[in-house]
Short mmCIF file of C-alpha atoms in Angstrom, two decimals:
data_model
loop_
_atom_site.label_atom_id
_atom_site.label_comp_id
_atom_site.label_asym_id
_atom_site.label_seq_id
_atom_site.Cartn_x
_atom_site.Cartn_y
_atom_site.Cartn_z
CA UNK A 153 -6.74 -12.40 69.28
CA UNK A 154 -3.13 -11.15 68.71
CA UNK A 155 -2.07 -11.97 72.45
CA UNK A 156 -3.51 -15.24 72.83
CA UNK A 157 -1.71 -15.75 69.21
CA UNK A 158 1.17 -14.77 71.07
CA UNK A 159 0.44 -17.00 74.23
CA UNK A 160 -0.32 -20.42 71.61
CA UNK A 161 3.18 -19.77 70.58
CA UNK A 162 4.95 -19.33 73.89
CA UNK A 163 3.07 -22.22 75.06
CA UNK A 164 3.12 -24.17 72.20
CA UNK A 165 4.83 -27.72 73.77
CA UNK A 166 1.80 -27.89 76.13
CA UNK A 167 -0.13 -27.23 73.16
CA UNK A 168 1.58 -29.91 71.08
CA UNK A 169 1.62 -32.35 74.06
CA UNK A 170 -2.59 -31.84 73.86
CA UNK A 171 -2.72 -31.94 70.38
CA UNK A 172 -0.37 -34.84 70.28
CA UNK A 173 -2.69 -36.40 73.12
CA UNK A 174 -6.38 -35.75 70.42
CA UNK A 175 -4.30 -37.27 67.90
CA UNK A 176 -3.92 -40.42 69.51
CA UNK A 177 -7.58 -41.12 70.93
CA UNK A 178 -9.70 -39.18 67.98
CA UNK A 179 -10.15 -42.24 66.06
CA UNK A 180 -11.38 -43.85 68.82
CA UNK A 181 -14.46 -41.98 67.14
CA UNK A 182 -14.53 -43.18 63.92
CA UNK A 183 -17.06 -45.33 64.48
CA UNK A 184 -19.22 -42.39 65.70
CA UNK A 185 -18.71 -40.59 62.94
CA UNK A 186 -19.65 -43.03 59.93
CA UNK A 187 -22.40 -44.05 62.41
CA UNK A 188 -23.50 -40.01 62.05
CA UNK A 189 -22.25 -39.39 58.45
CA UNK A 190 -19.34 -37.14 57.80
CA UNK A 191 -21.43 -34.21 56.19
CA UNK A 192 -23.60 -34.30 59.79
CA UNK A 193 -20.58 -34.97 61.87
CA UNK A 194 -18.58 -31.74 60.22
CA UNK A 195 -21.74 -29.77 61.21
CA UNK A 196 -21.47 -30.42 64.98
CA UNK A 197 -18.29 -30.89 65.23
CA UNK A 198 -16.97 -27.99 62.89
CA UNK A 199 -18.33 -24.64 64.72
CA UNK A 200 -16.35 -26.15 67.92
CA UNK A 201 -13.53 -26.44 65.93
CA UNK A 202 -13.59 -22.37 64.42
CA UNK A 203 -14.38 -21.01 67.71
CA UNK A 204 -11.21 -22.76 69.37
CA UNK A 205 -9.09 -22.02 67.02
CA UNK A 206 -10.07 -18.08 65.94
CA UNK A 207 -9.50 -17.55 69.53
CA UNK A 208 -6.58 -19.56 69.77
CA UNK A 209 -4.71 -19.11 66.72
CA UNK A 210 -6.66 -16.82 64.22
CA UNK A 211 -7.43 -19.47 62.58
CA UNK A 212 -8.29 -18.63 58.79
CA UNK A 213 -10.02 -22.40 57.85
CA UNK A 214 -7.58 -22.90 55.41
CA UNK A 215 -8.54 -26.24 56.33
CA UNK A 216 -6.04 -28.01 56.49
CA UNK A 217 -4.44 -27.14 59.70
CA UNK A 218 -0.84 -27.62 59.69
CA UNK A 219 -0.80 -25.99 63.28
CA UNK A 220 1.85 -28.57 64.97
CA UNK A 221 3.95 -28.50 62.27
CA UNK A 222 4.76 -25.12 62.21
CA UNK A 223 4.80 -24.65 66.42
CA UNK A 224 1.14 -23.40 67.13
CA UNK A 225 1.78 -20.44 64.49
CA UNK A 226 -0.68 -20.33 61.67
CA UNK A 227 0.52 -20.17 58.48
CA UNK A 228 -2.49 -18.61 56.61
CA UNK A 229 -1.76 -15.28 59.10
CA UNK A 230 0.87 -14.61 56.73
CA UNK A 231 0.12 -12.01 54.03
CA UNK A 232 2.30 -14.51 51.70
CA UNK A 233 0.20 -16.99 52.67
CA UNK A 234 3.79 -18.56 53.01
CA UNK A 235 3.76 -22.53 54.42
CA UNK A 236 6.73 -23.84 54.24
CA UNK A 237 9.28 -21.12 55.77
CA UNK A 238 9.52 -17.30 55.97
CA UNK A 239 10.32 -14.34 52.47
CA UNK A 240 13.40 -12.68 52.69
CA UNK A 241 11.69 -9.93 53.51
CA UNK A 242 11.64 -10.37 56.88
CA UNK A 243 12.51 -6.70 58.58
CA UNK A 244 15.45 -6.74 61.20
CA UNK A 245 12.92 -6.56 63.83
CA UNK A 246 11.73 -9.87 62.42
CA UNK A 247 8.08 -7.72 61.60
CA UNK A 248 6.55 -8.96 58.19
CA UNK A 249 7.37 -7.51 55.06
CA UNK A 250 3.93 -6.70 54.39
CA UNK A 251 2.51 -5.66 57.62
CA UNK A 252 5.03 -4.06 59.66
CA UNK A 253 2.25 -3.99 62.71
CA UNK A 254 3.13 -7.52 63.39
CA UNK A 255 5.80 -10.40 63.78
CA UNK A 256 6.55 -12.80 61.12
CA UNK A 257 4.48 -15.10 61.48
CA UNK A 258 7.78 -17.57 60.52
CA UNK A 259 9.54 -16.12 63.02
CA UNK A 260 7.15 -16.90 65.72
CA UNK A 261 6.24 -20.31 64.21
CA UNK A 262 10.39 -21.21 64.05
CA UNK A 263 10.46 -20.06 67.52
CA UNK A 264 7.45 -22.50 68.15
CA UNK A 265 8.34 -25.30 66.45
CA UNK A 266 12.24 -25.09 68.86
CA UNK A 267 9.79 -25.21 72.19
CA UNK A 268 7.91 -28.23 71.16
CA UNK A 269 11.41 -29.90 69.69
CA UNK A 270 12.98 -28.63 72.90
CA UNK A 271 15.92 -27.66 70.72
CA UNK A 272 18.59 -24.37 70.35
CA UNK A 273 18.72 -24.51 66.66
CA UNK A 274 15.99 -25.04 64.12
CA UNK A 275 14.47 -27.90 62.77
CA UNK A 276 12.92 -28.48 58.98
CA UNK A 277 9.08 -28.20 59.00
CA UNK A 278 7.45 -30.98 57.04
CA UNK A 279 7.00 -30.15 53.47
CA UNK A 280 3.19 -28.78 53.32
CA UNK A 281 1.47 -28.87 49.68
CA UNK A 282 0.04 -26.05 47.69
CA UNK A 283 -2.96 -24.76 49.93
CA UNK A 284 -6.32 -26.45 48.38
CA UNK A 285 -9.06 -24.06 48.19
CA UNK A 286 -11.76 -26.59 48.20
CA UNK A 287 -11.22 -27.27 51.51
CA UNK A 288 -12.01 -23.69 52.79
CA UNK A 289 -14.38 -23.60 55.69
CA UNK A 290 -14.20 -27.29 56.25
CA UNK A 291 -12.68 -29.01 59.16
CA UNK A 292 -9.66 -30.66 59.88
CA UNK A 293 -10.45 -32.17 63.22
CA UNK A 294 -13.28 -34.60 61.51
CA UNK A 295 -9.52 -35.79 59.16
CA UNK A 296 -7.53 -36.47 62.48
CA UNK A 297 -10.83 -38.77 63.70
CA UNK A 298 -10.41 -40.22 60.80
CA UNK A 299 -6.85 -41.17 60.71
CA UNK A 300 -5.49 -38.58 58.43
CA UNK A 301 -3.24 -36.12 60.57
CA UNK A 302 -0.51 -35.31 58.19
CA UNK A 303 -0.84 -33.13 55.08
CA UNK A 304 3.07 -33.19 54.64
CA UNK A 305 3.96 -34.57 50.75
CA UNK A 306 7.24 -36.12 50.70
CA UNK A 307 10.15 -35.31 48.70
CA UNK A 308 10.93 -36.26 45.07
CA UNK A 309 12.78 -39.14 44.80
CA UNK A 310 16.53 -39.44 44.03
CA UNK A 311 19.03 -37.35 42.53
CA UNK A 312 18.85 -35.54 38.83
CA UNK A 313 18.97 -38.02 36.14
CA UNK A 314 19.46 -35.78 33.46
CA UNK A 315 22.33 -37.02 31.02
CA UNK A 316 25.39 -34.79 30.92
CA UNK A 317 24.64 -33.86 27.48
CA UNK A 318 21.24 -32.37 28.21
CA UNK A 319 22.60 -30.32 31.19
CA UNK A 320 22.80 -26.17 31.00
CA UNK A 321 26.12 -24.92 31.38
CA UNK A 322 25.36 -23.67 34.95
CA UNK A 323 24.34 -27.08 35.95
CA UNK A 324 27.57 -28.67 34.39
CA UNK A 325 30.19 -25.58 35.57
CA UNK A 326 28.73 -26.70 39.23
CA UNK A 327 29.12 -30.13 39.02
CA UNK A 328 32.49 -29.83 37.69
CA UNK A 329 33.51 -28.04 41.09
CA UNK A 330 34.37 -24.86 39.10
CA UNK A 331 33.79 -21.65 41.54
CA UNK A 332 30.59 -20.12 39.55
CA UNK A 333 30.16 -16.58 38.46
CA UNK A 334 26.26 -15.53 37.39
CA UNK A 335 24.67 -11.93 37.45
CA UNK A 336 21.54 -10.11 37.26
CA UNK A 337 20.26 -8.70 34.84
CA UNK A 338 16.51 -6.47 34.97
CA UNK A 339 14.63 -7.24 31.65
CA UNK A 340 13.85 -4.66 29.56
CA UNK A 341 10.92 -1.97 29.71
CA UNK A 342 10.33 -2.34 25.75
CA UNK A 343 8.80 -4.73 23.23
CA UNK A 344 12.65 -4.40 21.77
CA UNK A 345 14.78 -6.50 22.66
CA UNK A 346 17.87 -5.35 21.72
CA UNK A 347 18.67 -3.19 24.51
CA UNK A 348 18.73 -6.49 26.88
CA UNK A 349 20.72 -7.73 24.30
CA UNK A 350 23.04 -4.88 24.54
CA UNK A 351 23.65 -5.18 28.37
CA UNK A 352 24.36 -9.10 28.51
CA UNK A 353 26.56 -9.02 25.64
CA UNK A 354 28.72 -7.00 28.49
CA UNK A 355 28.93 -10.17 30.40
CA UNK A 356 29.70 -12.16 27.40
CA UNK A 357 32.29 -14.77 28.47
CA UNK A 358 32.81 -13.48 32.09
CA UNK A 359 29.61 -15.59 33.55
CA UNK A 360 28.40 -18.91 33.72
CA UNK A 361 24.58 -17.11 33.61
CA UNK A 362 22.70 -14.05 33.39
CA UNK A 363 19.66 -14.19 35.67
CA UNK A 364 16.47 -12.45 34.24
CA UNK A 365 14.69 -10.85 37.51
CA UNK A 366 10.58 -11.25 36.99
CA UNK A 367 8.90 -8.08 38.43
CA UNK A 368 11.30 -7.67 41.24
CA UNK A 369 10.86 -5.24 43.72
CA UNK A 370 6.65 -5.59 42.46
CA UNK A 371 7.84 -3.55 39.03
CA UNK A 372 6.59 -4.26 35.64
CA UNK A 373 8.62 -5.63 32.78
CA UNK A 374 9.10 -7.60 30.26
CA UNK A 375 7.98 -10.87 30.72
CA UNK A 376 11.31 -13.48 32.30
CA UNK A 377 10.39 -15.89 30.77
CA UNK A 378 10.44 -13.86 27.25
CA UNK A 379 13.65 -12.33 28.53
CA UNK A 380 15.40 -15.57 29.68
CA UNK A 381 13.92 -17.31 25.84
CA UNK A 382 15.25 -14.29 24.10
CA UNK A 383 19.07 -14.61 25.70
CA UNK A 384 18.84 -18.50 25.11
CA UNK A 385 18.28 -17.93 21.71
CA UNK A 386 21.30 -15.67 21.30
CA UNK A 387 23.91 -18.29 23.06
CA UNK A 388 23.33 -17.01 26.46
CA UNK A 389 23.20 -18.85 29.66
CA UNK A 390 20.12 -17.77 30.91
CA UNK A 391 18.04 -18.04 34.41
CA UNK A 392 14.74 -17.79 34.66
CA UNK A 393 13.36 -16.48 37.67
CA UNK A 394 10.54 -17.36 38.56
CA UNK A 395 7.73 -15.46 41.20
CA UNK A 396 4.67 -17.02 43.06
CA UNK A 397 3.67 -13.24 43.40
CA UNK A 398 1.63 -12.88 39.82
CA UNK A 399 0.53 -16.24 38.76
CA UNK A 400 -1.15 -19.12 39.86
CA UNK A 401 -0.09 -22.72 39.59
CA UNK A 402 -1.67 -22.87 36.47
CA UNK A 403 0.12 -20.58 34.77
CA UNK A 404 3.31 -21.34 36.17
CA UNK A 405 3.66 -24.91 35.03
CA UNK A 406 2.37 -23.19 31.58
CA UNK A 407 5.82 -20.75 31.66
CA UNK A 408 8.28 -23.33 32.63
CA UNK A 409 7.35 -25.93 29.80
CA UNK A 410 6.92 -22.93 27.58
CA UNK A 411 11.18 -21.80 28.63
CA UNK A 412 11.86 -25.36 28.45
CA UNK A 413 10.39 -25.64 24.84
CA UNK A 414 12.54 -22.52 24.34
CA UNK A 415 15.93 -23.38 25.11
CA UNK A 416 15.97 -22.12 28.89
CA UNK A 417 17.55 -24.52 31.22
CA UNK A 418 17.86 -22.75 34.27
CA UNK A 419 15.03 -21.68 36.82
CA UNK A 420 15.14 -20.01 40.08
CA UNK A 421 12.32 -19.81 42.23
CA UNK A 422 11.06 -17.25 44.34
CA UNK A 423 7.99 -16.26 46.26
CA UNK A 424 8.14 -12.62 45.40
CA UNK A 425 8.46 -9.27 46.43
CA UNK A 426 4.97 -7.46 48.12
CA UNK A 427 3.39 -5.61 45.38
CA UNK A 428 3.01 -2.32 47.30
CA UNK A 429 6.34 -1.14 47.04
CA UNK A 430 6.22 -1.59 43.59
CA UNK A 431 4.54 0.65 40.27
CA UNK A 432 1.76 -1.43 40.75
CA UNK A 433 0.33 -1.39 44.42
CA UNK A 434 -3.17 -1.59 43.50
CA UNK A 435 -2.42 -4.78 41.95
CA UNK A 436 -3.58 -8.01 43.44
CA UNK A 437 -1.05 -10.85 44.65
CA UNK A 438 -1.87 -14.27 43.92
CA UNK A 439 0.67 -16.54 45.99
CA UNK A 440 -1.02 -19.21 44.63
CA UNK A 441 2.36 -21.26 45.52
CA UNK A 442 5.41 -20.35 47.76
CA UNK A 443 8.64 -20.91 46.65
CA UNK A 444 9.10 -24.21 48.30
CA UNK A 445 5.75 -25.93 46.90
CA UNK A 446 6.66 -24.59 43.30
CA UNK A 447 10.30 -26.46 43.91
CA UNK A 448 8.39 -29.29 44.28
CA UNK A 449 5.93 -29.04 41.68
CA UNK A 450 9.12 -27.95 38.74
CA UNK A 451 11.06 -31.01 40.23
CA UNK A 452 7.90 -33.53 39.69
CA UNK A 453 7.26 -32.12 36.51
CA UNK A 454 11.55 -32.24 35.38
CA UNK A 455 12.31 -35.85 37.38
CA UNK A 456 8.73 -37.83 37.57
CA UNK A 457 7.39 -35.94 33.84
CA UNK A 458 3.66 -34.81 35.77
CA UNK A 459 1.40 -31.96 36.17
CA UNK A 460 1.22 -31.06 40.42
CA UNK A 461 -2.39 -32.45 39.20
CA UNK A 462 -0.75 -35.62 38.43
CA UNK A 463 -1.44 -35.52 34.56
CA UNK A 464 1.35 -36.97 32.88
CA UNK A 465 3.17 -34.92 30.48
CA UNK A 466 4.24 -35.76 26.76
CA UNK A 467 7.92 -34.63 27.24
CA UNK A 468 9.54 -33.39 30.52
CA UNK A 469 11.48 -30.31 30.62
CA UNK A 470 15.10 -30.55 31.80
CA UNK A 471 15.75 -27.90 34.02
CA UNK A 472 18.29 -27.08 36.60
CA UNK A 473 16.58 -26.07 39.34
CA UNK A 474 17.28 -23.07 42.21
CA UNK A 475 15.92 -21.50 45.05
CA UNK A 476 16.75 -18.57 46.84
CA UNK A 477 18.12 -17.89 50.63
CA UNK A 478 18.54 -15.04 52.91
CA UNK A 479 21.10 -15.71 55.79
CA UNK A 480 20.76 -11.79 57.16
CA UNK A 481 17.16 -11.82 58.32
CA UNK A 482 15.47 -13.30 61.23
CA UNK A 483 15.84 -16.17 62.43
CA UNK A 484 19.31 -14.95 61.23
CA UNK A 485 21.05 -18.85 61.70
CA UNK A 486 17.85 -20.65 61.96
CA UNK A 487 17.66 -20.12 58.43
CA UNK A 488 19.69 -22.89 57.78
CA UNK A 489 16.46 -24.91 58.18
CA UNK A 490 14.43 -22.97 55.96
CA UNK A 491 17.61 -23.89 53.08
CA UNK A 492 17.40 -26.90 53.85
CA UNK A 493 13.77 -27.75 53.07
CA UNK A 494 14.35 -26.22 50.19
CA UNK A 495 16.98 -28.06 49.51
CA UNK A 496 14.76 -31.14 50.02
CA UNK A 497 11.81 -30.08 48.17
CA UNK A 498 14.54 -29.71 45.33
CA UNK A 499 16.76 -27.12 44.84
CA UNK A 500 19.66 -28.01 43.20
CA UNK A 501 21.36 -24.73 43.42
CA UNK A 502 21.14 -21.75 46.12
CA UNK A 503 21.78 -17.93 45.57
CA UNK A 504 21.44 -15.29 48.40
CA UNK A 505 20.79 -11.98 48.73
CA UNK A 506 23.16 -9.63 48.91
CA UNK A 507 26.33 -10.36 50.97
CA UNK A 508 27.43 -7.12 52.99
CA UNK A 509 28.42 -8.87 56.36
CA UNK A 510 30.75 -11.66 55.99
CA UNK A 511 31.11 -12.60 59.52
CA UNK A 512 27.17 -12.88 59.83
CA UNK A 513 27.47 -14.57 56.42
CA UNK A 514 30.16 -17.32 58.18
CA UNK A 515 27.85 -18.27 60.81
CA UNK A 516 25.37 -19.51 58.56
CA UNK A 517 27.97 -21.46 56.79
CA UNK A 518 28.98 -23.09 59.52
CA UNK A 519 25.61 -24.41 60.22
CA UNK A 520 25.22 -25.29 57.20
CA UNK A 521 28.46 -27.36 56.48
CA UNK A 522 27.14 -29.01 60.07
CA UNK A 523 24.16 -30.21 58.03
CA UNK A 524 25.55 -31.06 54.86
CA UNK A 525 23.54 -29.22 53.21
CA UNK A 526 26.90 -27.83 50.97
CA UNK A 527 27.17 -31.11 49.18
CA UNK A 528 23.74 -31.46 49.00
CA UNK A 529 23.08 -27.88 46.85
CA UNK A 530 25.63 -25.33 44.66
CA UNK A 531 25.76 -22.09 47.38
CA UNK A 532 26.20 -19.03 45.23
CA UNK A 533 26.56 -16.17 47.19
CA UNK A 534 25.08 -12.48 46.21
CA UNK A 535 27.71 -9.69 45.96
CA UNK A 536 27.43 -6.00 44.31
CA UNK A 537 28.41 -2.64 44.60
CA UNK A 538 27.01 1.19 44.25
CA UNK A 539 27.72 4.03 44.06
CA UNK A 540 27.87 5.80 47.21
CA UNK A 541 27.15 4.97 51.57
CA UNK A 542 23.98 7.11 50.88
CA UNK A 543 22.79 4.63 48.08
CA UNK A 544 23.94 1.49 50.14
CA UNK A 545 21.56 3.18 53.27
CA UNK A 546 18.83 3.38 50.96
CA UNK A 547 19.05 0.08 49.60
CA UNK A 548 19.04 -0.85 53.06
CA UNK A 549 16.33 0.51 54.43
CA UNK A 550 14.04 0.48 51.34
CA UNK A 551 15.05 -2.98 49.58
CA UNK A 552 13.64 -6.25 51.96
CA UNK A 553 16.43 -8.11 53.25
CA UNK A 554 19.22 -6.28 52.57
CA UNK A 555 21.71 -6.02 55.93
CA UNK A 556 24.27 -3.39 55.24
CA UNK A 557 26.70 -3.37 58.97
CA UNK A 558 26.88 0.44 60.17
CA UNK A 559 31.13 0.12 60.13
CA UNK A 560 30.66 -0.88 56.17
CA UNK A 561 28.08 2.54 55.56
CA UNK A 562 31.08 4.60 58.10
CA UNK A 563 33.87 2.95 55.95
CA UNK A 564 32.51 4.35 52.48
CA UNK A 565 30.85 7.68 54.16
CA UNK A 566 34.24 8.53 55.19
CA UNK A 567 36.62 7.77 51.77
CA UNK A 568 37.17 10.41 49.34
CA UNK A 569 36.17 8.65 46.43
CA UNK A 570 33.30 6.60 47.44
CA UNK A 571 32.13 5.24 44.40
CA UNK A 572 35.86 2.95 44.32
CA UNK A 573 35.01 2.53 48.11
CA UNK A 574 32.21 0.45 47.94
CA UNK A 575 34.13 -1.75 44.41
CA UNK A 576 36.85 -2.19 46.67
CA UNK A 577 34.43 -3.89 49.24
CA UNK A 578 32.18 -5.71 47.00
CA UNK A 579 36.14 -7.14 44.98
CA UNK A 580 37.32 -7.85 49.26
CA UNK A 581 34.08 -9.31 49.55
CA UNK A 582 34.55 -12.23 46.98
CA UNK A 583 37.96 -12.43 48.28
CA UNK A 584 36.78 -13.59 51.68
CA UNK A 585 33.62 -15.72 50.61
CA UNK A 586 36.11 -18.17 47.93
CA UNK A 587 37.98 -19.00 51.15
CA UNK A 588 34.80 -20.26 52.63
CA UNK A 589 34.45 -23.84 52.39
CA UNK A 590 30.84 -24.86 50.98
CA UNK A 591 31.14 -21.31 48.83
CA UNK A 592 30.24 -22.47 44.51
CA UNK A 593 30.35 -18.88 43.47
CA UNK A 594 29.08 -15.63 43.76
CA UNK A 595 26.08 -14.22 41.72
CA UNK A 596 27.04 -10.11 40.95
CA UNK A 597 24.21 -7.84 41.32
CA UNK A 598 23.99 -4.24 40.61
CA UNK A 599 20.67 -2.53 39.20
CA UNK A 600 21.45 -1.31 35.38
CA UNK A 601 25.06 -0.84 37.07
CA UNK A 602 26.14 -3.67 34.02
CA UNK A 603 29.89 -1.21 32.65
CA UNK A 604 30.63 -1.61 36.94
CA UNK A 605 29.64 -5.29 37.62
CA UNK A 606 31.84 -5.98 34.63
CA UNK A 607 34.85 -4.46 35.66
CA UNK A 608 34.63 -5.88 39.54
CA UNK A 609 34.38 -9.83 37.45
CA UNK A 610 36.96 -8.50 35.46
CA UNK A 611 39.88 -7.32 38.30
CA UNK A 612 38.14 -10.42 40.72
CA UNK A 613 39.22 -13.23 38.31
CA UNK A 614 41.57 -12.42 35.85
CA UNK A 615 41.16 -15.55 33.63
CA UNK A 616 37.72 -15.18 33.33
CA UNK A 617 39.24 -11.74 31.17
CA UNK A 618 41.59 -13.94 29.66
CA UNK A 619 38.92 -16.45 28.16
CA UNK A 620 37.01 -14.35 27.28
CA UNK A 621 39.22 -12.51 25.57
CA UNK A 622 40.39 -15.88 23.58
CA UNK A 623 36.64 -16.38 22.35
CA UNK A 624 36.56 -13.01 20.96
CA UNK A 625 39.86 -13.34 19.08
CA UNK A 626 39.42 -14.52 15.67
CA UNK A 627 41.09 -17.38 14.63
CA UNK A 628 44.73 -18.49 13.42
CA UNK A 629 44.44 -19.38 9.78
#
């Protein structure tokens, strides 16, 4: 079965032509379908379709087939059921984060779409809606006969029109062209918000916003929505990270409204890490949405004032909606196509995975600029520092999507003071990123390492140190 699945991707162009021919001819059978009746026609046609697709594509019978748009690789074979592109956890050899025994479905899909198009660089695949669970086990050939062959939806219309007075501070800084600095904090394992506020206070006046992670690594903490609201209530600019792993679309939309009602103005849409590496590996992952379909729903709520169901909201949220990107894992530069798709779906700012390889990132940014994506969204690049080469090597081996060049590990391992060398590498990376056209800022990360991160920010951005000091100094009489 797996061998035939790979064969289908290798022959995606020929199979794509077969499908195009079928799609042109199929509507001619619509009168016969009406004569038989849809139910009887599906009873005759579906067993043939099921056997053919299972044989060639390992079909999961979602009832919303998109093979012609995904390079003849079925996205439902992804353990996260991602229908709009790869997650950020693809392994360096192109294998799946969740199932390392198989290649990432979207690495295969990218290869297949390039074969169909006959191009060297991948294009964004059509924006696909979240799966409709009611259609599972139904025929899609019937849809083609009836002339409905494209399940793609369109992106939200137009740009954000939120008045400046209702924009978040982060959005205003991005729109003003400032080089922004954000930082990431994991919520506490506590019902008391005091530890969270103590850690956030380290960055007062130094950063434009503080990201609150949502069960990062599949580990349980205080909810991201609640922690973000706590920060907002205490005059911090919060970025509410929301992952698709743990909630369905009903819960996610409710959380977005709740966070907005509590003063949160920024949201970062993620698919989420697999649960198997976290502290609840026995938990059931949800993945009702992926990051792209979540982006589309969030923008629909903000711009059109509607739930995903089409029901109108009484008051739409004002949210600066963002997404993530990882240029450092397969399919590498072709991930620009997925970035473009997220921007089309509604992302207005992008935060990346840790950047330890500036040369690789420059290649990625060259393609970003060629497509003009840096003019359509604000790219904030992840940076960070750890304590030693051993800690960096562990993170590269165990945190999905992190890439650390061997030369960097060797340099830090040789240093007499590895902690200081890690800090110096981070500062050099920030300096290099500031010189790359299209980079709008840096996102500083390091697990429960707030004092070190604040020191890095003060050193890299002395003007922020002065501004923070001025804000904290008592007013002159």
